[in-house]
mmCIF file of C-alpha atoms in Angstrom:
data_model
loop_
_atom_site.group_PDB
_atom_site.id
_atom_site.type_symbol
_atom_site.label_atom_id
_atom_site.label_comp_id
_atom_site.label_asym_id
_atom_site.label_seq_id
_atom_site.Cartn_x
_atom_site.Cartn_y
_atom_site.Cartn_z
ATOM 1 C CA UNK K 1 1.910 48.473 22.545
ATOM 2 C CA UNK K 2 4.617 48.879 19.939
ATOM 3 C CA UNK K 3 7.599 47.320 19.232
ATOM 4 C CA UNK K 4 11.207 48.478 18.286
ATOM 5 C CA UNK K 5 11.126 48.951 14.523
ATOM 6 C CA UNK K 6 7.215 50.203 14.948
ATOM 7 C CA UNK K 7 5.030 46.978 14.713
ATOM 8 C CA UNK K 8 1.640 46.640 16.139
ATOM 9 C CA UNK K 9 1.099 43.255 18.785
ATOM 10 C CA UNK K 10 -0.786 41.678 15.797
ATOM 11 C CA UNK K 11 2.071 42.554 13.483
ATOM 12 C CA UNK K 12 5.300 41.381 15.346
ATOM 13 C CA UNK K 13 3.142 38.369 16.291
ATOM 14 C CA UNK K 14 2.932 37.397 12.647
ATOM 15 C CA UNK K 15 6.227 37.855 12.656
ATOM 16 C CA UNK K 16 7.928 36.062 15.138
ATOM 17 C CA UNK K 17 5.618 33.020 14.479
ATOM 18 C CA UNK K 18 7.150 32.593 11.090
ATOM 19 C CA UNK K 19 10.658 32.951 12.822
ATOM 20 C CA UNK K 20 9.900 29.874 14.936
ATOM 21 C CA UNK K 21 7.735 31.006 17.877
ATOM 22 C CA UNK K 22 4.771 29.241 18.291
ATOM 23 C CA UNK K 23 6.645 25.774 16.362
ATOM 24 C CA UNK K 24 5.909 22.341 16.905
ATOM 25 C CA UNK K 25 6.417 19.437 15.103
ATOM 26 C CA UNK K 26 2.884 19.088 14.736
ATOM 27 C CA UNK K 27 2.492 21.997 12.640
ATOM 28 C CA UNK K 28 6.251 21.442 11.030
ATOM 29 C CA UNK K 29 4.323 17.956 9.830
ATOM 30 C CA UNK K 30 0.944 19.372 8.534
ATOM 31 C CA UNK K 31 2.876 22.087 6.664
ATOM 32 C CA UNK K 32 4.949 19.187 4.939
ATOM 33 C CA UNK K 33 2.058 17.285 4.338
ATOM 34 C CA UNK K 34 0.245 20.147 3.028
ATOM 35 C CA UNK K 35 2.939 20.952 0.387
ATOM 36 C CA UNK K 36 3.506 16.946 -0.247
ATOM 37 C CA UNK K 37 -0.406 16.965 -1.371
ATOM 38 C CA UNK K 38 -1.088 20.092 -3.056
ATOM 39 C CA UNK K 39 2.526 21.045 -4.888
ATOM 40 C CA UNK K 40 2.749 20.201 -8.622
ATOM 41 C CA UNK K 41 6.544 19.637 -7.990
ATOM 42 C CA UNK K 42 5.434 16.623 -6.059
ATOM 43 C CA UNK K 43 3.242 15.172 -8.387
ATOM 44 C CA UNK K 44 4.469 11.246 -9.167
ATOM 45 C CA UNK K 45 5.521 10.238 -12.312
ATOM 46 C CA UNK K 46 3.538 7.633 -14.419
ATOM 47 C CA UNK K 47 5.108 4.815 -14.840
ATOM 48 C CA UNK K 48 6.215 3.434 -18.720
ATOM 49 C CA UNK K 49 3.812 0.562 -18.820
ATOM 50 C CA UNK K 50 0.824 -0.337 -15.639
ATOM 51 C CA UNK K 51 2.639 -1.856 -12.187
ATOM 52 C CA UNK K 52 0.598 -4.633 -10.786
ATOM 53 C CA UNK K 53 1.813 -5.264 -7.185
ATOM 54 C CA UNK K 54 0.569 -8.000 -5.328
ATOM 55 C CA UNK K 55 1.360 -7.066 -1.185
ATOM 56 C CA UNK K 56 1.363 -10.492 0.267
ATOM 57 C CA UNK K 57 2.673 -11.738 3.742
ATOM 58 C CA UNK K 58 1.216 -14.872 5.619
ATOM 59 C CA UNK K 59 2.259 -14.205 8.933
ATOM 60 C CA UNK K 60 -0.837 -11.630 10.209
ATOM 61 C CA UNK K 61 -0.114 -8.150 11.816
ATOM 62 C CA UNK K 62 2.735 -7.433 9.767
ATOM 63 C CA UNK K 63 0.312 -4.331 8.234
ATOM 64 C CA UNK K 64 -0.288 -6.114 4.933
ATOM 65 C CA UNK K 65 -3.565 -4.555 4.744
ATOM 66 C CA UNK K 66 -2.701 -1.232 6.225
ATOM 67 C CA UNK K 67 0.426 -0.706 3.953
ATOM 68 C CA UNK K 68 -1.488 -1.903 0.874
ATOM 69 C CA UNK K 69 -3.988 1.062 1.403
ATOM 70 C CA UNK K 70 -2.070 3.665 2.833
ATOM 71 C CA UNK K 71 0.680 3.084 -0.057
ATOM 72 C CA UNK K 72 -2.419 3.314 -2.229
ATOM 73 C CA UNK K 73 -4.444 6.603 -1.415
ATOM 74 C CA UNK K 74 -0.002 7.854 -1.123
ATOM 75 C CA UNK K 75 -0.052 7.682 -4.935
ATOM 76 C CA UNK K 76 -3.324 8.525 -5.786
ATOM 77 C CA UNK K 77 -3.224 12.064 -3.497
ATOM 78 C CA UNK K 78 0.620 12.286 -5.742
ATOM 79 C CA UNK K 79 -1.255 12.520 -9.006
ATOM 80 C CA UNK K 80 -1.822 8.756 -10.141
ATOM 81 C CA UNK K 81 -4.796 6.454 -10.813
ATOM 82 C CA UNK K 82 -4.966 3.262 -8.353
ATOM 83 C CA UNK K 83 -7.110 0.666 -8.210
ATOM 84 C CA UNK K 84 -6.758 -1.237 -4.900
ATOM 85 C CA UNK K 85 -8.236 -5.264 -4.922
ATOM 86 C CA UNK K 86 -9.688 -6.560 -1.174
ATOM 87 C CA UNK K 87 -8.696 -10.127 -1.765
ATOM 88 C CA UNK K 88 -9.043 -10.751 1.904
ATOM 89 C CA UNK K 89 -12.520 -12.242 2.798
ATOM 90 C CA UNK K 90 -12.058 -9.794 5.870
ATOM 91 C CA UNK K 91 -12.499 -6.961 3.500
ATOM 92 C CA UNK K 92 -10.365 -4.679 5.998
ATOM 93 C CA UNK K 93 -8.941 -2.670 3.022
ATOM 94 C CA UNK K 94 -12.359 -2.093 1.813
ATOM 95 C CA UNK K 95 -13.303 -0.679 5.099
ATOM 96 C CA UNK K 96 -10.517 1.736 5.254
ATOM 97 C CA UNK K 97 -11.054 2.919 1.754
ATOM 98 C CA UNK K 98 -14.481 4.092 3.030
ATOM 99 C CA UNK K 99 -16.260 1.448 0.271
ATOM 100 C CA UNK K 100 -19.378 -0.430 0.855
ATOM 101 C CA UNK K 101 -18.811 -4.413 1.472
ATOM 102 C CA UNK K 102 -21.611 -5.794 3.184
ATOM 103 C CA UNK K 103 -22.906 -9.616 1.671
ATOM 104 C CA UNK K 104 -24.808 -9.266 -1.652
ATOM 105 C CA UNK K 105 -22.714 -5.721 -2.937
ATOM 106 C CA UNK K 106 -20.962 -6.889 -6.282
ATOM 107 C CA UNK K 107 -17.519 -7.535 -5.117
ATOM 108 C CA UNK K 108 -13.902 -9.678 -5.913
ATOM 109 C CA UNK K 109 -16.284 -13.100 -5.459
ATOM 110 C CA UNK K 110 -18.019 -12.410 -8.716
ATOM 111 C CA UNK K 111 -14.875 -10.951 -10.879
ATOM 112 C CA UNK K 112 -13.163 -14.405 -9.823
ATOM 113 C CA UNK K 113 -15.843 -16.317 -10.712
ATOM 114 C CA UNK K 114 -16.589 -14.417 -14.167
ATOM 115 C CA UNK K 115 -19.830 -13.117 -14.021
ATOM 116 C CA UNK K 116 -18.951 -9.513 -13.297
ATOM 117 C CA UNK K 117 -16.181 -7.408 -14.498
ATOM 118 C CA UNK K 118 -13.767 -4.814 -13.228
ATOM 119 C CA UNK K 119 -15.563 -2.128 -13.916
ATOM 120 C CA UNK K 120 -18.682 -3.342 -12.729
ATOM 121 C CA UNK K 121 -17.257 -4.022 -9.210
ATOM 122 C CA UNK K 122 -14.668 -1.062 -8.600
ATOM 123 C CA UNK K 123 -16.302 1.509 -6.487
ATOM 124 C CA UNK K 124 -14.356 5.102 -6.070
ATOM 125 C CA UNK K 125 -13.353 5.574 -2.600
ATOM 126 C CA UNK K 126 -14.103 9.116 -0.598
ATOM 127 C CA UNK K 127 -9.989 9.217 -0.084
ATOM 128 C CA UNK K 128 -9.331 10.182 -3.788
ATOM 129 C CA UNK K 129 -10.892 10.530 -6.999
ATOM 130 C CA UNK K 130 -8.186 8.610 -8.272
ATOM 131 C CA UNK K 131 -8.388 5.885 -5.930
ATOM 132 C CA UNK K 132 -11.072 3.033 -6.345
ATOM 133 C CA UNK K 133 -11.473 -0.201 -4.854
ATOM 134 C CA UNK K 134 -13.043 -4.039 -5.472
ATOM 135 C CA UNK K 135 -14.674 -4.632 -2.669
ATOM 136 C CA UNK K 136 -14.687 -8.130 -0.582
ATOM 137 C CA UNK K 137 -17.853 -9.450 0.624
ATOM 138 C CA UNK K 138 -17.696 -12.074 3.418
ATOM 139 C CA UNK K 139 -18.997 -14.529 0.300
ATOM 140 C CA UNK K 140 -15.401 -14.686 -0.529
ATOM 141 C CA UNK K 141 -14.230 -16.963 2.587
ATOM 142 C CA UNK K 142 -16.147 -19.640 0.336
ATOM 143 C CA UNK K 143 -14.709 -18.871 -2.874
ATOM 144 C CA UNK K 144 -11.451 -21.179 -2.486
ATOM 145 C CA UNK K 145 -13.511 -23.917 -1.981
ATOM 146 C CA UNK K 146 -15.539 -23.021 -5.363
ATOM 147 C CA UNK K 147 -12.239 -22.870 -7.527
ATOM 148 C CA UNK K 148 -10.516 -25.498 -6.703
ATOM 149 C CA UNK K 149 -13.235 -27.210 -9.212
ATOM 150 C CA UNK K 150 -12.315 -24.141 -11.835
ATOM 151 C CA UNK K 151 -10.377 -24.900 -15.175
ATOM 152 C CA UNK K 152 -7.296 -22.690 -14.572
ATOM 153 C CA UNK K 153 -7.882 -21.937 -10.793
ATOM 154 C CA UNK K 154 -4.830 -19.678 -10.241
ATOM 155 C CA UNK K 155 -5.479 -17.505 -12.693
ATOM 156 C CA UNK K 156 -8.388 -16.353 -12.682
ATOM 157 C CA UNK K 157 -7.552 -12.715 -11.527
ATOM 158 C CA UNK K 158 -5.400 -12.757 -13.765
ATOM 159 C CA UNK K 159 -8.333 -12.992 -16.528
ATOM 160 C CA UNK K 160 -10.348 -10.752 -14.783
ATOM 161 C CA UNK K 161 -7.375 -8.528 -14.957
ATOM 162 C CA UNK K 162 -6.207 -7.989 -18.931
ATOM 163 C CA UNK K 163 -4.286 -5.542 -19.835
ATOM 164 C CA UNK K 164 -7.136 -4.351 -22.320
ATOM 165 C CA UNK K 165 -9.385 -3.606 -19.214
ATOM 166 C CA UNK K 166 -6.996 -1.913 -17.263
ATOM 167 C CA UNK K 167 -5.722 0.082 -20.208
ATOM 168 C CA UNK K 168 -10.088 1.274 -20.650
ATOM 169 C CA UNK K 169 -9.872 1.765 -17.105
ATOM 170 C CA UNK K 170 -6.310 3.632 -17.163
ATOM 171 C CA UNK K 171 -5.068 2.843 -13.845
ATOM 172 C CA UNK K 172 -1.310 3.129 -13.302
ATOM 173 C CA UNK K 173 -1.180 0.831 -10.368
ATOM 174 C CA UNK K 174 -3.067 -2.088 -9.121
ATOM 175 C CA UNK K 175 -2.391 -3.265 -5.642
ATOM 176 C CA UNK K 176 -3.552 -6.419 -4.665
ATOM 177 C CA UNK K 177 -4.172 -7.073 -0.935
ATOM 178 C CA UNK K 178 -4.201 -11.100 -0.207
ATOM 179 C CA UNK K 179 -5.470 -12.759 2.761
ATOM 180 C CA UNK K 180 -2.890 -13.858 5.738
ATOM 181 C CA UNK K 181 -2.173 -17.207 4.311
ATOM 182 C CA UNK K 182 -0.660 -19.158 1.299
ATOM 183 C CA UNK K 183 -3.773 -20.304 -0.006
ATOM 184 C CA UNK K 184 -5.963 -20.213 -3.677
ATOM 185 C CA UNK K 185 -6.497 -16.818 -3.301
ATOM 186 C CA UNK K 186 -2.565 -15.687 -2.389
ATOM 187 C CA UNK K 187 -1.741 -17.398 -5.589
ATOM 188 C CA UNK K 188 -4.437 -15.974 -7.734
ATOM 189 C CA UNK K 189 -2.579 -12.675 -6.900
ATOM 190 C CA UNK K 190 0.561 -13.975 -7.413
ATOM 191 C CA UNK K 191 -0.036 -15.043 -10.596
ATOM 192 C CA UNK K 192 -1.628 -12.084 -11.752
ATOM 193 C CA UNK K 193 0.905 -9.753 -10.487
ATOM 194 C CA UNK K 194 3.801 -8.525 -11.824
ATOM 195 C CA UNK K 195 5.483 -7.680 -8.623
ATOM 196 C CA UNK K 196 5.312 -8.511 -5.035
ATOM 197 C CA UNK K 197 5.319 -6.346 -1.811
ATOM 198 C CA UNK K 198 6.572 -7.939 1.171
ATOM 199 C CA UNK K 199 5.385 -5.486 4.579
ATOM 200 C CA UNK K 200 7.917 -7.222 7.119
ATOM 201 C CA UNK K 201 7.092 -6.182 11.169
ATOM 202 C CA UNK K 202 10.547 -4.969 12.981
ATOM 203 C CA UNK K 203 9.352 -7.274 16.156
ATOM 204 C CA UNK K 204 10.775 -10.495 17.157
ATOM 205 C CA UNK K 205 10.083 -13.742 14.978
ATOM 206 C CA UNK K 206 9.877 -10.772 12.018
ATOM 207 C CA UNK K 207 11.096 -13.284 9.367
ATOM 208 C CA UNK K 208 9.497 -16.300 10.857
ATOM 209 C CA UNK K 209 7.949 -18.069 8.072
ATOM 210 C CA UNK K 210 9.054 -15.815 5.395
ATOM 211 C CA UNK K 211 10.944 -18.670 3.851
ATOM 212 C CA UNK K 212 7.941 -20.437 2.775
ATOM 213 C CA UNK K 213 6.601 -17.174 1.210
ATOM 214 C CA UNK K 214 9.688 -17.162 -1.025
ATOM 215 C CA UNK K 215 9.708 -20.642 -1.715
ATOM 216 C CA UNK K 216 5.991 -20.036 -3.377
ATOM 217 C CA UNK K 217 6.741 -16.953 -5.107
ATOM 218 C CA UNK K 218 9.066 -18.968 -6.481
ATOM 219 C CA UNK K 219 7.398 -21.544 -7.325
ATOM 220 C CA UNK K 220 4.800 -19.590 -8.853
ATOM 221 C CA UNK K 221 7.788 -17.581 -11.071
ATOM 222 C CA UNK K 222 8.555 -21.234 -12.356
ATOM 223 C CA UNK K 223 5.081 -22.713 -13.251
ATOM 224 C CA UNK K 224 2.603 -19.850 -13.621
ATOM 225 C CA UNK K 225 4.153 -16.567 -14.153
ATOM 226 C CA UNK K 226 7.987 -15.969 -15.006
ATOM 227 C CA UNK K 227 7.687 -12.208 -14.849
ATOM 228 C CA UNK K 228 7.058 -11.942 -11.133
ATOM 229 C CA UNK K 229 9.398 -10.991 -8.776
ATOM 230 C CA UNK K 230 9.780 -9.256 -5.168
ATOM 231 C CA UNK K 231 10.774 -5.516 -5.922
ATOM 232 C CA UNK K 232 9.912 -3.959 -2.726
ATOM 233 C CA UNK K 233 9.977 -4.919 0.890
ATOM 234 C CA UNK K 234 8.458 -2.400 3.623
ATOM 235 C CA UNK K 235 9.640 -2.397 7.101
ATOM 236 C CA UNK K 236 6.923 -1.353 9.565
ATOM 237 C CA UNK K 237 5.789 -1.139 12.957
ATOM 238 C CA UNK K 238 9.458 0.620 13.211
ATOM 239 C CA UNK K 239 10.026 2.118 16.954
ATOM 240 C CA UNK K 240 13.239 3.421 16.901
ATOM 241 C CA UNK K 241 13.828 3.518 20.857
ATOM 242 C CA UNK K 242 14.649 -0.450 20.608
ATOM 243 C CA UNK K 243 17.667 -1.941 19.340
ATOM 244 C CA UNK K 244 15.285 -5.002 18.520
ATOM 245 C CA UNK K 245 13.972 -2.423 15.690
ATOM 246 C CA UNK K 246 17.697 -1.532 14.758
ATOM 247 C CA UNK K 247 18.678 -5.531 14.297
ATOM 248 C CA UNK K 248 15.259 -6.350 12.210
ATOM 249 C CA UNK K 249 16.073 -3.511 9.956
ATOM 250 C CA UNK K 250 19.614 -4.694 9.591
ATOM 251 C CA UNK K 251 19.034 -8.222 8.812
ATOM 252 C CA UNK K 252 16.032 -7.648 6.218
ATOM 253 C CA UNK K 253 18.436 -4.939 4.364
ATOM 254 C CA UNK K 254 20.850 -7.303 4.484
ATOM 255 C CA UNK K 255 19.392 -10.091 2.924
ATOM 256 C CA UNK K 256 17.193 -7.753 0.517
ATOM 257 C CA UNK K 257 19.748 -5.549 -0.198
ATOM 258 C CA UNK K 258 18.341 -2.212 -2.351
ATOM 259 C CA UNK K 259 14.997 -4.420 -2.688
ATOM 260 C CA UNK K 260 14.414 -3.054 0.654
ATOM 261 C CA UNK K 261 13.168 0.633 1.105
ATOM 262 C CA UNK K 262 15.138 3.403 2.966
ATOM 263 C CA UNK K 263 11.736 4.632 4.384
ATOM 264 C CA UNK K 264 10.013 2.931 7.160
ATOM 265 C CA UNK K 265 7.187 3.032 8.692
ATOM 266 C CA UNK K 266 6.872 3.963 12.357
ATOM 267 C CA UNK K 267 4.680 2.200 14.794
ATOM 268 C CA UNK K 268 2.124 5.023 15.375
ATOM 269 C CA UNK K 269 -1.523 4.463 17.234
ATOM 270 C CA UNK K 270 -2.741 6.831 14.418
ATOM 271 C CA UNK K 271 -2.349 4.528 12.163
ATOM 272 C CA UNK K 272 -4.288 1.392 13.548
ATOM 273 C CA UNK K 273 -7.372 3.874 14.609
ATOM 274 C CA UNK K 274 -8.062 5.638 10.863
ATOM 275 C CA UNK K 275 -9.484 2.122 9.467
ATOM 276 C CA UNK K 276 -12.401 2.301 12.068
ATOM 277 C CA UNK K 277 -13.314 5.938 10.840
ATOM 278 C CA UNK K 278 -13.066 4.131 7.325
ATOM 279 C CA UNK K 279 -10.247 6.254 6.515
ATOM 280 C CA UNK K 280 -6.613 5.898 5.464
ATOM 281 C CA UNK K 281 -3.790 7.524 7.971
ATOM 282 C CA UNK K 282 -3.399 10.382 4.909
ATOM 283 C CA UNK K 283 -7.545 11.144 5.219
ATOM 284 C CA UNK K 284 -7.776 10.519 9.123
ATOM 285 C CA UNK K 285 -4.164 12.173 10.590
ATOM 286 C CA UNK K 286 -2.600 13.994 7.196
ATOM 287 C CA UNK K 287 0.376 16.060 9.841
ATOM 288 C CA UNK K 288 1.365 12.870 11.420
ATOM 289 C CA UNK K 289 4.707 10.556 10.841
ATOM 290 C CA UNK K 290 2.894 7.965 9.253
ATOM 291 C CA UNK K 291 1.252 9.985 6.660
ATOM 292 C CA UNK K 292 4.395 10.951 6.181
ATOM 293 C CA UNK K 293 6.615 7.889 6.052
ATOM 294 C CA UNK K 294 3.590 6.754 3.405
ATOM 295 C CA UNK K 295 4.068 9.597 1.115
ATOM 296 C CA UNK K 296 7.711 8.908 1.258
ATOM 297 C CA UNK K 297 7.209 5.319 0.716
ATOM 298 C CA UNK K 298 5.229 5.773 -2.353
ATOM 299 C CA UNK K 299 7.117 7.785 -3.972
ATOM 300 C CA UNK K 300 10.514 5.615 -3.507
ATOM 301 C CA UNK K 301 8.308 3.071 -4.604
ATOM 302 C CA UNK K 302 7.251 5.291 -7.851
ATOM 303 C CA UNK K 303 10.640 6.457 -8.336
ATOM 304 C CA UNK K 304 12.328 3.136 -8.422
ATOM 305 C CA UNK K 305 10.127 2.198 -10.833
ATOM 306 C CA UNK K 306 10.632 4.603 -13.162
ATOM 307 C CA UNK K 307 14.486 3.755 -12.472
ATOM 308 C CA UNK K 308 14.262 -0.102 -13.332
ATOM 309 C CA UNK K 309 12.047 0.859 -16.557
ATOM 310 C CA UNK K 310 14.483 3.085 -17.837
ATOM 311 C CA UNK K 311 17.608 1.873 -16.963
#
């Protein structure tokens, strides 16, 4: 058959897909995502010196672990180097960064207790090859017991963490996952951090205990490290059908102020189900909203860094 104007079927088909037959979101998304990954114009930029980020929340299922990662393999697939460290004896991040972590695999255990170093331990995940990983071996759920006997306890990240090594290493951003608590560990990556990520849920009881987290980061700012401080907090879980979600997001921004970032993350069953195929949402669902809302988080979060350095 032809067409007015003389096109074949297989021509005006072409054509009237790229005028918007055939559209969905779906594809809309995976075209973004495409163009978000593989455009030089998208690339991040570095920052002026290494970010260490610490992304630490007691209260559990707030996506601590899932935001550390995701945010992670975000600015490695952008063009930067990221080291990600499991300090969760869980080791969920390490599973969704597709590293190994059964008992006995050098891990975070031995860099804390000095007999191994980073670059012993980091293992590159399948997401990126800019994206690498400490592992955490189920030998760490013993390891706070183990320091508390340690001369200089909190900080022994920290000395596993020198600038010297990460500067060998070149990594532009650590991220430091802690465990859902306030313990030895949470402060080891406290004090080794130079900023902290708070991932706050937009459910009821959202800022339910959140008090106590900034009463230790401050307390940590006054007795172990003076140049931390909370630069980011992440809303997730967002469903924007509630008005629940509407209040959450009004109250955090309003006591965080800019420290809070526009993007949030939506609550999306895509998300929880990539860790069990050992993936991150950006390997496991790349066209979906919260590969998106990732992307877009890291690169606020990249952006605003390169803001406060050269302001």
């Amino acid at each position: 058959m032809r067409f007015p104007g003389g096109a074949s079927d297989g021509a005006q088909t072409e054509t009237t897909a790229s005028e918007g037959i055939g559209w969905s979101p779906v594809v809309e998304e995976g075209r973004k995502t495409t163009d978000a990954l593989h455009s030089d114009a998208a690339r991040l930029p570095r920052p002026d010196r290494r970010r260490i980020m610490t992304v630490a929340n007691q209260k559990g299922g707030v996506g601590k672990t899932t935001s550390t990662v995701n945010l992670a393999a975000a600015l490695a697939v952008q063009g930067l180097s990221v080291l990600v460290v499991d300090l969760d004896p869980q080791g969920n991040a390490s599973t969704a960064l597709g590293v190994e972590h059964q008992s006995g695999v050098p891990s975070v255990y031995e860099l804390l207790l000095g007999n191994v170093g980073v670059a012993d331990v980091a293992a590159r995940s399948a997401q990126s090859e800019r994206l690498a990983c400490v592992p955490a071996t189920i030998d760490l759920a013993g390891a706070e017991v183990e320091l508390v006997t340690m001369v200089a306890r909190e900080a022994r990240l920290r000395e596993a963490l020198t600038p010297e090594v990460l500067e060998e290493l070149d990594y532009d951003y650590v991220l430091i996952d802690c465990p859902p608590s306030l313990g030895l560990l949470t402060v080891n990556a406290l004090v080794a951090a130079h900023e902290v990520v708070i991932p706050i849920q937009c459910e009821y009881y959202a800022l339910e205990g959140l008090g106590q987290l900034l009463n230790n980061i401050e307390l940590v700012q006054s007795h172990l490290n003076p140049n931390l401080g909370i630069s980011t907090v992440l809303l997730t879980m967002y469903d924007g059908r509630t008005k629940l979600a509407e209040q959450v997001t009004a109250e955090v921004r309003g006591y965080f102020g800019e420290r809070a970032l526009r993007t949030v993350i939506p609550r999306s069953v895509k998300i929880s189900e990539a860790p069990g195929y050992g993936q991150t949402i950006l390997g496991y669902d790349p066209g979906s909203r919260g590969s998106m809302s990732y992307l877009d988080a890291a690169r606020e979060i990249a952006e605003r860094g390169t803001e406060r350095e050269t302001a």
